[in-house]
């Protein structure tokens, strides 16, 4: 087994356009020189601008895939993307912890696509509060964060996991990410080139997988978030279309 690069696993959906989900995560891992593994939670029919359908993979298949990979490789960080509901997420977390309790976990809570296609079953959102306590970092966009707060899933100071609230959807403080960790609130501002950013399909997936990669390389949460932001800014300026370049 190779030991030159740390192992990072993405548990996420398959987007055939390559802009989001597993394919985008693996591209990011490769650029950061970490060894990427992938487990598919859902198959979609989509392009970078529209999602037409989604078919969830059987939970047993997802868990078996996680189990065999974690038994075979020393996975340091797991990035979790689109999941069906709170129970689906809880079972994934339990399987990860059963194999490697020290592995760090990031959940990018994809509730809806930018084109308003619904992914997560909001009827199960009340069950999330205890589930996300087991996660190291949550990376919601501002709209997703508001939904979680309105449903009392994530509240400051209640012992929840750390959260990076992405600023790309905010009306004020646009582009400023807020990291809430250990009772502190840290602003992570965009660089001076922010006016050149173009909207990108899958930018949330890319950011969370970049953070996962940097965590696997030994950075702490704040530094991983800062370096992840530098990665996503290059991605956002890579070209004017919705599909970004990773190199």
Coordinates of N, CA and C in Angstrom, one line a residue:
X1 N 0.8 -1.2 0.0 CA 0.0 0.0 0.0 C 0.9 1.3 0.0
X2 N 0.5 2.2 -0.8 CA 1.3 3.5 -0.8 C 1.2 4.2 0.5
X3 N 2.2 4.9 0.9 CA 2.2 5.7 2.1 C 2.6 7.1 1.9
X4 N 2.8 7.5 0.6 CA 3.3 8.8 0.3 C 2.2 9.8 0.5
X5 N 0.9 9.5 0.2 CA -0.2 10.4 0.3 C -1.2 9.9 1.3
X6 N -1.8 10.7 2.2 CA -2.8 10.3 3.1 C -4.1 10.0 2.3
X7 N -4.9 9.0 2.8 CA -6.1 8.6 2.2 C -7.3 9.5 2.7
X8 N -8.1 9.9 1.7 CA -9.3 10.7 2.0 C -10.5 10.1 1.2
X9 N -11.6 10.0 1.9 CA -12.8 9.3 1.2 C -13.9 10.3 1.1
X10 N -14.5 10.3 -0.1 CA -15.7 11.1 -0.4 C -16.9 10.1 -0.4
X11 N -17.9 10.4 0.3 CA -19.2 9.7 0.3 C -20.2 10.6 -0.2
X12 N -20.5 10.5 -1.5 CA -21.3 11.6 -2.2 C -22.0 11.1 -3.4
X13 N -22.7 12.0 -4.1 CA -23.5 11.6 -5.3 C -22.7 11.6 -6.5
X14 N -23.2 10.9 -7.5 CA -22.5 10.9 -8.9 C -23.2 11.9 -9.8
X15 N -22.4 12.9 -10.2 CA -22.9 13.9 -11.1 C -22.2 13.7 -12.5
X16 N -22.9 13.3 -13.5 CA -22.2 13.0 -14.8 C -21.6 14.1 -15.4
X17 N -21.9 15.4 -15.1 CA -21.3 16.5 -15.7 C -19.8 16.7 -15.1
X18 N -19.6 16.0 -14.0 CA -18.2 16.1 -13.4 C -18.0 17.4 -12.6
X19 N -19.0 18.3 -12.5 CA -18.8 19.5 -11.8 C -19.0 19.4 -10.3
X20 N -19.8 18.5 -9.8 CA -20.1 18.3 -8.4 C -20.0 16.9 -7.9
X21 N -20.2 16.7 -6.7 CA -20.2 15.3 -6.1 C -18.9 14.6 -6.2
X22 N -19.0 13.3 -6.4 CA -17.8 12.4 -6.3 C -16.7 12.8 -7.3
X23 N -17.1 13.1 -8.5 CA -16.1 13.4 -9.5 C -15.3 14.7 -9.2
X24 N -16.1 15.7 -8.8 CA -15.4 17.0 -8.4 C -14.5 16.8 -7.2
X25 N -15.0 15.9 -6.2 CA -14.2 15.7 -5.0 C -12.9 15.0 -5.4
X26 N -12.9 14.0 -6.2 CA -11.7 13.2 -6.6 C -10.7 14.1 -7.4
X27 N -11.3 15.0 -8.2 CA -10.4 16.0 -8.9 C -9.7 16.8 -7.9
X28 N -10.4 17.3 -6.9 CA -9.8 18.2 -5.9 C -8.7 17.4 -5.1
X29 N -9.1 16.2 -4.7 CA -8.1 15.4 -3.9 C -6.8 15.2 -4.7
X30 N -6.9 15.0 -6.0 CA -5.8 14.7 -6.8 C -4.9 16.0 -6.9
X31 N -5.5 17.1 -7.0 CA -4.8 18.4 -7.1 C -4.0 18.6 -5.8
X32 N -4.6 18.2 -4.7 CA -4.0 18.5 -3.4 C -3.0 17.4 -3.0
X33 N -2.9 16.4 -3.9 CA -1.9 15.3 -3.6 C -2.3 14.5 -2.4
X34 N -3.6 14.2 -2.2 CA -4.0 13.2 -1.3 C -4.7 12.1 -2.1
X35 N -4.7 10.9 -1.5 CA -5.3 9.7 -2.3 C -6.8 9.6 -2.1
X36 N -7.5 9.8 -3.1 CA -9.0 9.9 -3.0 C -9.7 8.5 -3.2
X37 N -10.6 8.2 -2.3 CA -11.5 7.1 -2.5 C -12.9 7.6 -2.6
X38 N -13.8 6.8 -3.2 CA -15.2 7.3 -3.4 C -16.2 6.3 -3.2
X39 N -17.3 6.7 -2.5 CA -18.5 5.8 -2.3 C -19.7 6.6 -2.8
X40 N -20.5 6.0 -3.7 CA -21.6 6.7 -4.3 C -22.9 6.6 -3.5
X41 N -23.5 7.7 -3.1 CA -24.8 7.7 -2.4 C -26.0 7.8 -3.3
X42 N -25.8 8.4 -4.5 CA -26.9 8.6 -5.4 C -26.4 8.8 -6.8
X43 N -27.2 8.3 -7.8 CA -27.0 8.5 -9.2 C -27.9 9.6 -9.7
X44 N -27.4 10.6 -10.4 CA -28.2 11.7 -10.9 C -28.1 11.7 -12.4
X45 N -29.2 12.3 -13.0 CA -29.1 12.7 -14.4 C -29.2 14.2 -14.4
X46 N -28.1 14.8 -14.8 CA -28.0 16.3 -14.7 C -26.9 16.8 -15.6
X47 N -26.9 18.1 -15.8 CA -25.8 18.9 -16.4 C -25.4 19.9 -15.3
X48 N -24.5 20.8 -15.7 CA -24.1 21.8 -14.7 C -25.2 22.8 -14.4
X49 N -26.3 22.8 -15.2 CA -27.3 23.8 -15.0 C -28.7 23.3 -14.6
X50 N -28.9 22.0 -14.7 CA -30.2 21.4 -14.3 C -30.0 20.0 -13.8
X51 N -30.8 19.6 -12.8 CA -30.8 18.2 -12.3 C -32.2 17.7 -12.6
X52 N -32.2 16.6 -13.4 CA -33.5 16.0 -13.9 C -34.0 14.9 -13.0
X53 N -33.1 14.1 -12.5 CA -33.6 13.0 -11.6 C -32.5 12.5 -10.7
X54 N -32.9 11.8 -9.6 CA -31.9 11.3 -8.7 C -32.4 9.9 -8.2
X55 N -31.5 9.0 -8.2 CA -31.8 7.6 -7.7 C -30.9 7.3 -6.6
X56 N -31.4 7.1 -5.4 CA -30.6 6.8 -4.2 C -30.1 5.4 -4.3
X57 N -28.8 5.2 -3.9 CA -28.2 3.9 -3.8 C -28.7 3.2 -2.6
X58 N -28.9 1.9 -2.6 CA -29.4 1.2 -1.4 C -28.4 1.5 -0.2
X59 N -28.9 1.7 1.0 CA -28.1 2.0 2.1 C -27.1 0.9 2.4
X60 N -27.5 -0.4 2.2 CA -26.6 -1.5 2.5 C -25.4 -1.5 1.6
X61 N -25.6 -1.1 0.3 CA -24.5 -1.0 -0.7 C -23.5 0.1 -0.2
X62 N -24.1 1.3 0.2 CA -23.2 2.4 0.6 C -22.4 2.0 1.8
X63 N -23.1 1.3 2.8 CA -22.3 1.0 4.0 C -21.3 -0.1 3.8
X64 N -21.6 -1.1 2.9 CA -20.7 -2.1 2.6 C -19.4 -1.5 1.9
X65 N -19.7 -0.6 1.0 CA -18.6 0.1 0.3 C -17.7 0.8 1.3
X66 N -18.3 1.6 2.2 CA -17.5 2.3 3.2 C -16.7 1.3 4.1
X67 N -17.3 0.2 4.5 CA -16.7 -0.8 5.3 C -15.5 -1.4 4.7
X68 N -15.6 -1.8 3.4 CA -14.5 -2.5 2.8 C -13.3 -1.5 2.6
X69 N -13.6 -0.3 2.2 CA -12.6 0.7 2.0 C -11.8 1.0 3.3
X70 N -12.6 1.2 4.3 CA -12.0 1.6 5.6 C -11.2 0.4 6.3
X71 N -11.6 -0.8 5.9 CA -10.9 -2.0 6.4 C -9.6 -2.2 5.6
X72 N -9.5 -1.6 4.4 CA -8.4 -1.8 3.5 C -7.4 -0.7 3.5
X73 N -7.9 0.6 3.8 CA -7.0 1.7 3.7 C -7.1 2.6 5.0
X74 N -6.0 3.2 5.4 CA -6.0 4.1 6.6 C -6.6 5.4 6.3
X75 N -7.9 5.5 6.2 CA -8.6 6.7 5.8 C -8.5 7.8 7.0
X76 N -8.0 8.9 6.7 CA -7.8 10.0 7.7 C -9.0 10.9 7.8
X77 N -9.6 11.2 6.7 CA -10.7 12.2 6.6 C -11.8 11.6 5.7
X78 N -13.0 11.8 6.1 CA -14.2 11.5 5.2 C -15.0 12.7 5.0
X79 N -15.2 13.0 3.7 CA -16.1 14.1 3.3 C -17.4 13.5 2.9
X80 N -18.5 13.9 3.5 CA -19.9 13.4 3.2 C -20.6 14.5 2.4
X81 N -21.2 14.1 1.3 CA -22.0 15.0 0.5 C -23.5 14.7 0.6
X82 N -24.1 14.5 -0.5 CA -25.6 14.4 -0.5 C -26.0 13.1 0.1
X83 N -26.9 13.2 1.0 CA -27.5 12.0 1.7 C -29.0 12.1 1.7
X84 N -29.7 11.0 1.8 CA -31.2 11.0 1.7 C -31.9 11.6 2.8
X85 N -31.5 11.3 4.1 CA -32.1 11.8 5.3 C -31.2 11.6 6.5
X86 N -31.7 11.9 7.6 CA -30.9 11.9 8.9 C -30.5 10.5 9.2
X87 N -31.4 9.5 9.0 CA -31.0 8.1 9.3 C -29.9 7.6 8.4
X88 N -30.0 7.9 7.1 CA -29.0 7.6 6.1 C -27.6 8.1 6.6
X89 N -27.6 9.4 7.0 CA -26.4 10.0 7.5 C -25.9 9.4 8.7
X90 N -26.8 9.1 9.7 CA -26.4 8.4 10.9 C -25.7 7.1 10.7
X91 N -26.3 6.3 9.8 CA -25.7 5.0 9.5 C -24.3 5.1 8.9
X92 N -24.1 6.1 8.0 CA -22.8 6.3 7.4 C -21.8 6.7 8.5
X93 N -22.2 7.6 9.4 CA -21.3 8.0 10.5 C -20.9 6.8 11.4
X94 N -21.9 6.0 11.7 CA -21.7 4.8 12.6 C -20.7 3.8 12.0
X95 N -20.9 3.6 10.7 CA -20.0 2.7 10.0 C -18.5 3.2 9.9
X96 N -18.4 4.5 9.7 CA -17.1 5.1 9.7 C -16.4 5.0 11.1
X97 N -17.2 5.3 12.1 CA -16.7 5.3 13.5 C -16.3 3.8 13.9
X98 N -17.1 2.9 13.5 CA -16.9 1.5 13.8 C -15.6 1.0 13.3
X99 N -15.2 1.5 12.1 CA -13.9 1.1 11.5 C -12.7 2.0 11.9
X100 N -12.9 3.3 12.1 CA -11.8 4.1 12.4 C -12.3 5.3 13.2
X101 N -12.4 5.2 14.6 CA -13.0 6.3 15.4 C -12.3 7.6 15.3
X102 N -11.0 7.6 14.9 CA -10.2 8.8 14.8 C -10.4 9.5 13.5
X103 N -11.0 8.9 12.5 CA -11.2 9.6 11.2 C -12.0 10.9 11.4
X104 N -11.5 12.0 10.8 CA -12.3 13.2 10.9 C -13.4 13.2 9.8
X105 N -14.5 13.8 10.1 CA -15.6 13.8 9.2 C -16.1 15.2 8.9
X106 N -16.4 15.5 7.6 CA -17.0 16.8 7.2 C -18.3 16.5 6.5
X107 N -19.3 17.2 6.8 CA -20.6 17.0 6.1 C -20.9 18.3 5.4
X108 N -21.0 18.3 4.1 CA -21.5 19.4 3.3 C -23.0 19.2 3.1
X109 N -23.9 19.8 3.9 CA -25.3 19.5 3.9 C -26.1 20.0 2.7
X110 N -26.0 19.2 1.6 CA -26.7 19.6 0.4 C -28.2 19.4 0.5
X111 N -28.9 20.5 0.8 CA -30.4 20.3 1.0 C -31.1 20.5 -0.4
X112 N -30.7 21.4 -1.2 CA -31.2 21.7 -2.5 C -30.1 22.0 -3.4
X113 N -30.3 21.7 -4.7 CA -29.4 22.2 -5.7 C -29.6 23.7 -6.0
X114 N -28.7 24.4 -6.7 CA -28.9 25.8 -7.0 C -30.2 25.9 -7.9
X115 N -30.5 24.9 -8.7 CA -31.6 24.9 -9.6 C -32.9 24.4 -8.8
X116 N -32.8 24.4 -7.5 CA -34.0 24.1 -6.6 C -34.4 22.6 -6.6
X117 N -33.6 21.7 -7.1 CA -33.9 20.3 -7.0 C -33.6 19.8 -5.5
X118 N -34.6 19.2 -4.9 CA -34.5 18.9 -3.5 C -33.8 17.5 -3.3
X119 N -32.8 17.5 -2.4 CA -32.1 16.3 -2.1 C -32.5 15.7 -0.7
X120 N -32.1 16.4 0.3 CA -32.3 15.9 1.7 C -33.8 16.0 2.1
X121 N -34.3 14.9 2.7 CA -35.7 14.9 3.2 C -35.8 15.7 4.4
X122 N -36.4 16.9 4.3 CA -36.5 17.8 5.4 C -37.4 17.3 6.5
X123 N -38.2 16.3 6.2 CA -39.1 15.7 7.3 C -38.3 15.1 8.4
X124 N -37.0 14.8 8.0 CA -36.1 14.1 9.0 C -35.2 15.1 9.7
X125 N -35.3 16.4 9.4 CA -34.3 17.4 9.8 C -34.3 17.5 11.4
X126 N -35.4 17.2 12.1 CA -35.4 17.3 13.5 C -34.4 16.3 14.2
X127 N -34.2 15.2 13.4 CA -33.3 14.1 13.9 C -31.8 14.5 13.8
X128 N -31.5 15.5 13.1 CA -30.1 15.8 12.8 C -29.3 16.3 14.0
X129 N -30.0 16.9 15.0 CA -29.2 17.6 16.0 C -28.2 16.7 16.7
X130 N -28.7 15.5 17.1 CA -27.7 14.5 17.7 C -26.8 13.9 16.7
X131 N -27.2 13.8 15.5 CA -26.3 13.2 14.5 C -25.1 14.0 14.2
X132 N -25.3 15.3 14.0 CA -24.2 16.2 13.6 C -23.2 16.4 14.8
X133 N -23.6 16.1 16.0 CA -22.6 16.2 17.1 C -21.4 15.3 16.9
X134 N -21.6 14.2 16.1 CA -20.6 13.3 15.9 C -19.6 13.7 14.7
X135 N -19.9 14.8 14.1 CA -19.2 15.3 12.9 C -18.2 16.3 13.4
X136 N -17.1 16.4 12.7 CA -16.1 17.4 13.1 C -16.4 18.8 12.5
X137 N -16.9 18.8 11.3 CA -17.1 20.1 10.6 C -18.3 20.0 9.7
X138 N -19.1 21.0 9.8 CA -20.3 21.2 8.9 C -20.0 22.4 7.9
X139 N -20.3 22.3 6.6 CA -20.0 23.3 5.7 C -21.3 23.8 4.9
X140 N -22.3 24.3 5.6 CA -23.5 24.8 4.9 C -23.2 26.1 4.2
X141 N -24.0 26.4 3.1 CA -24.0 27.7 2.6 C -25.0 28.5 3.5
X142 N -25.1 29.8 3.3 CA -25.8 30.7 4.2 C -27.3 30.3 4.3
X143 N -27.9 29.9 3.2 CA -29.3 29.5 3.1 C -29.5 28.2 3.9
X144 N -28.6 27.2 3.7 CA -28.7 26.0 4.4 C -28.5 26.2 5.9
X145 N -27.6 27.1 6.3 CA -27.4 27.3 7.7 C -28.6 27.9 8.3
X146 N -29.3 28.8 7.6 CA -30.6 29.4 8.2 C -31.6 28.3 8.4
X147 N -31.7 27.3 7.4 CA -32.7 26.2 7.6 C -32.3 25.4 8.8
X148 N -31.1 25.1 9.0 CA -30.6 24.3 10.2 C -30.9 25.1 11.5
X149 N -30.7 26.4 11.5 CA -30.9 27.2 12.7 C -32.4 27.3 13.0
X150 N -33.2 27.5 11.9 CA -34.7 27.6 12.1 C -35.3 26.3 12.7
X151 N -34.6 25.2 12.4 CA -35.1 23.9 12.9 C -34.3 23.5 14.1
X152 N -33.6 24.4 14.7 CA -32.8 24.2 16.0 C -31.9 23.0 15.9
X153 N -31.4 22.8 14.7 CA -30.4 21.7 14.5 C -29.0 22.2 14.9
X154 N -28.7 23.4 14.6 CA -27.3 23.9 14.9 C -27.5 25.2 15.6
X155 N -27.1 25.3 16.9 CA -27.2 26.5 17.6 C -25.8 26.8 18.3
X156 N -25.4 28.0 18.3 CA -24.1 28.4 18.8 C -24.1 28.1 20.3
X157 N -23.0 27.5 20.7 CA -22.8 27.2 22.1 C -23.5 26.0 22.7
X158 N -24.1 25.2 21.9 CA -24.9 24.0 22.4 C -24.0 22.7 22.3
X159 N -22.8 22.8 22.0 CA -21.9 21.6 21.9 C -21.9 21.0 20.5
X160 N -22.5 21.7 19.6 CA -22.5 21.1 18.2 C -21.1 21.1 17.6
X161 N -21.0 20.5 16.4 CA -19.7 20.5 15.8 C -19.3 21.9 15.3
X162 N -18.1 22.0 14.8 CA -17.7 23.3 14.2 C -18.5 23.4 12.9
X163 N -18.6 24.7 12.5 CA -19.3 25.0 11.2 C -18.6 26.1 10.5
X164 N -18.5 25.9 9.2 CA -18.0 26.9 8.3 C -19.2 27.4 7.5
X165 N -19.7 28.6 7.8 CA -20.9 29.1 7.0 C -20.4 29.9 5.8
X166 N -20.7 29.3 4.7 CA -20.1 29.9 3.4 C -20.9 31.2 3.1
X167 N -20.2 32.2 2.6 CA -20.8 33.5 2.4 C -21.2 33.8 1.0
X168 N -21.2 32.8 0.1 CA -21.5 33.1 -1.3 C -22.9 33.4 -1.6
X169 N -23.9 33.1 -0.7 CA -25.3 33.4 -1.0 C -25.8 34.5 -0.1
X170 N -24.9 35.2 0.6 CA -25.4 36.3 1.5 C -25.6 37.6 0.7
X171 N -26.6 38.3 1.2 CA -26.8 39.6 0.6 C -25.8 40.7 1.1
X172 N -25.5 40.6 2.4 CA -24.4 41.4 3.0 C -23.2 40.5 3.3
X173 N -22.1 41.1 3.4 CA -20.8 40.4 3.6 C -20.6 39.3 2.6
X174 N -20.9 39.6 1.4 CA -20.8 38.5 0.3 C -19.4 38.0 0.2
X175 N -19.3 36.7 0.2 CA -18.0 36.0 0.0 C -17.2 35.8 1.3
X176 N -17.7 36.4 2.4 CA -17.0 36.2 3.7 C -17.6 35.0 4.4
X177 N -16.7 34.0 4.6 CA -17.1 32.8 5.3 C -16.9 33.0 6.8
X178 N -17.7 32.4 7.6 CA -17.7 32.5 9.1 C -17.4 31.1 9.6
X179 N -16.3 30.9 10.3 CA -16.0 29.6 11.0 C -16.4 29.8 12.4
X180 N -17.3 28.9 12.9 CA -17.7 28.9 14.3 C -17.1 27.6 14.9
X181 N -16.1 27.8 15.8 CA -15.4 26.7 16.4 C -15.1 27.0 17.8
X182 N -15.4 26.1 18.7 CA -15.0 26.2 20.2 C -15.5 27.5 20.8
X183 N -16.7 27.9 20.4 CA -17.2 29.2 21.0 C -16.7 30.4 20.3
X184 N -15.8 30.3 19.3 CA -15.2 31.5 18.7 C -15.9 31.6 17.3
X185 N -15.8 32.8 16.8 CA -16.3 33.1 15.4 C -15.2 33.8 14.7
X186 N -14.8 33.2 13.6 CA -13.6 33.7 12.8 C -14.1 34.0 11.4
X187 N -13.8 35.2 10.9 CA -14.1 35.6 9.6 C -13.0 35.2 8.6
X188 N -13.4 34.6 7.5 CA -12.4 34.3 6.5 C -12.8 35.0 5.3
X189 N -12.1 36.0 4.9 CA -12.5 37.0 3.9 C -11.9 36.5 2.5
X190 N -12.6 36.9 1.4 CA -12.1 36.6 0.1 C -10.9 37.5 -0.2
X191 N -10.1 37.1 -1.2 CA -8.9 37.9 -1.5 C -9.4 39.1 -2.4
X192 N -8.4 39.9 -2.8 CA -8.7 41.1 -3.5 C -9.3 40.9 -4.9
X193 N -9.2 39.6 -5.4 CA -9.6 39.3 -6.7 C -11.1 38.9 -6.8
X194 N -11.8 39.1 -5.7 CA -13.2 38.6 -5.6 C -14.1 39.1 -6.7
X195 N -13.8 40.2 -7.3 CA -14.7 40.7 -8.4 C -14.6 39.9 -9.6
X196 N -13.5 39.1 -9.7 CA -13.4 38.2 -10.9 C -14.0 36.8 -10.7
X197 N -14.6 36.6 -9.6 CA -15.2 35.2 -9.4 C -16.4 35.0 -10.3
X198 N -16.5 33.8 -10.8 CA -17.7 33.4 -11.6 C -18.5 32.4 -10.9
X199 N -19.8 32.4 -10.9 CA -20.6 31.3 -10.3 C -20.2 30.0 -10.9
X200 N -20.1 29.0 -10.0 CA -19.7 27.6 -10.4 C -20.5 26.6 -9.9
X201 N -20.9 25.6 -10.7 CA -21.6 24.4 -10.3 C -20.7 23.6 -9.4
X202 N -21.1 23.1 -8.3 CA -20.3 22.3 -7.4 C -19.3 23.0 -6.6
X203 N -19.4 24.3 -6.4 CA -18.4 25.0 -5.7 C -18.4 24.6 -4.2
X204 N -19.5 24.2 -3.6 CA -19.6 23.8 -2.2 C -18.9 22.4 -2.1
X205 N -19.1 21.5 -3.1 CA -18.5 20.2 -3.0 C -16.9 20.4 -3.1
X206 N -16.5 21.3 -4.0 CA -15.1 21.5 -4.1 C -14.4 22.1 -2.9
X207 N -15.1 23.0 -2.3 CA -14.6 23.6 -1.0 C -14.5 22.6 0.1
X208 N -15.5 21.8 0.3 CA -15.5 20.9 1.4 C -14.5 19.8 1.2
X209 N -14.3 19.4 -0.1 CA -13.3 18.3 -0.3 C -11.9 18.9 -0.2
X210 N -11.7 20.2 -0.6 CA -10.4 20.8 -0.4 C -10.0 20.9 1.1
X211 N -11.0 21.3 1.9 CA -10.8 21.3 3.4 C -10.4 19.9 3.9
X212 N -11.2 18.9 3.4 CA -10.9 17.5 3.8 C -9.4 17.2 3.4
X213 N -9.0 17.5 2.2 CA -7.6 17.2 1.8 C -6.6 17.9 2.7
X214 N -6.8 19.1 3.1 CA -5.9 19.8 3.9 C -5.9 19.3 5.4
X215 N -7.1 18.9 5.9 CA -7.1 18.3 7.2 C -6.3 17.0 7.2
X216 N -6.4 16.2 6.1 CA -5.7 14.9 6.0 C -4.1 15.2 6.0
X217 N -3.7 16.3 5.5 CA -2.3 16.7 5.4 C -1.8 17.3 6.7
X218 N -2.7 17.3 7.7 CA -2.2 17.8 9.1 C -2.6 19.2 9.5
X219 N -3.3 19.9 8.7 CA -3.7 21.2 9.1 C -4.8 21.2 10.1
X220 N -4.9 22.2 11.0 CA -6.1 22.3 11.9 C -7.3 22.8 11.1
X221 N -8.4 22.8 11.8 CA -9.7 23.2 11.1 C -9.6 24.6 10.5
X222 N -9.1 25.6 11.2 CA -9.0 26.9 10.7 C -8.1 27.0 9.5
X223 N -6.9 26.5 9.6 CA -6.0 26.5 8.5 C -6.5 25.8 7.3
X224 N -7.2 24.6 7.5 CA -7.7 23.9 6.4 C -8.8 24.7 5.7
X225 N -9.6 25.4 6.5 CA -10.7 26.2 5.9 C -10.1 27.4 5.1
X226 N -9.0 28.0 5.6 CA -8.4 29.1 4.9 C -7.7 28.6 3.6
X227 N -7.1 27.5 3.7 CA -6.4 27.0 2.4 C -7.5 26.4 1.5
X228 N -8.6 25.9 2.0 CA -9.7 25.5 1.1 C -10.3 26.6 0.4
X229 N -10.3 27.8 1.1 CA -10.9 29.0 0.4 C -10.0 29.5 -0.7
X230 N -8.7 29.4 -0.5 CA -7.7 29.7 -1.6 C -7.9 28.8 -2.8
X231 N -8.2 27.5 -2.5 CA -8.4 26.6 -3.6 C -9.6 27.0 -4.4
X232 N -10.7 27.2 -3.7 CA -12.0 27.5 -4.3 C -12.0 28.8 -5.1
X233 N -11.2 29.8 -4.6 CA -11.1 31.0 -5.3 C -10.4 30.8 -6.7
X234 N -9.4 30.0 -6.7 CA -8.8 29.7 -8.0 C -9.8 29.0 -9.0
X235 N -10.5 28.1 -8.4 CA -11.6 27.4 -9.1 C -12.6 28.4 -9.7
X236 N -13.0 29.4 -8.9 CA -14.0 30.3 -9.3 C -13.6 31.3 -10.3
X237 N -12.3 31.5 -10.4 CA -11.7 32.4 -11.4 C -11.2 31.7 -12.7
X238 N -11.3 30.3 -12.7 CA -10.7 29.5 -13.7 C -11.2 29.8 -15.1
X239 N -12.5 30.0 -15.2 CA -13.1 30.4 -16.5 C -14.5 30.9 -16.3
X240 N -15.2 31.5 -17.3 CA -16.5 32.1 -17.0 C -17.7 31.2 -17.1
X241 N -17.5 29.9 -17.4 CA -18.6 29.0 -17.5 C -18.9 28.4 -16.1
X242 N -20.0 27.6 -16.0 CA -20.4 27.0 -14.8 C -19.6 25.8 -14.4
X243 N -18.8 25.3 -15.3 CA -17.9 24.1 -15.0 C -16.5 24.7 -14.8
X244 N -16.0 24.6 -13.6 CA -14.7 25.2 -13.3 C -13.5 24.2 -13.7
X245 N -12.3 24.8 -13.8 CA -11.1 24.0 -14.0 C -10.4 23.8 -12.6
X246 N -9.8 22.7 -12.5 CA -9.0 22.4 -11.2 C -7.6 22.6 -11.4
X247 N -7.1 22.9 -12.6 CA -5.7 23.1 -12.7 C -5.4 24.1 -13.9

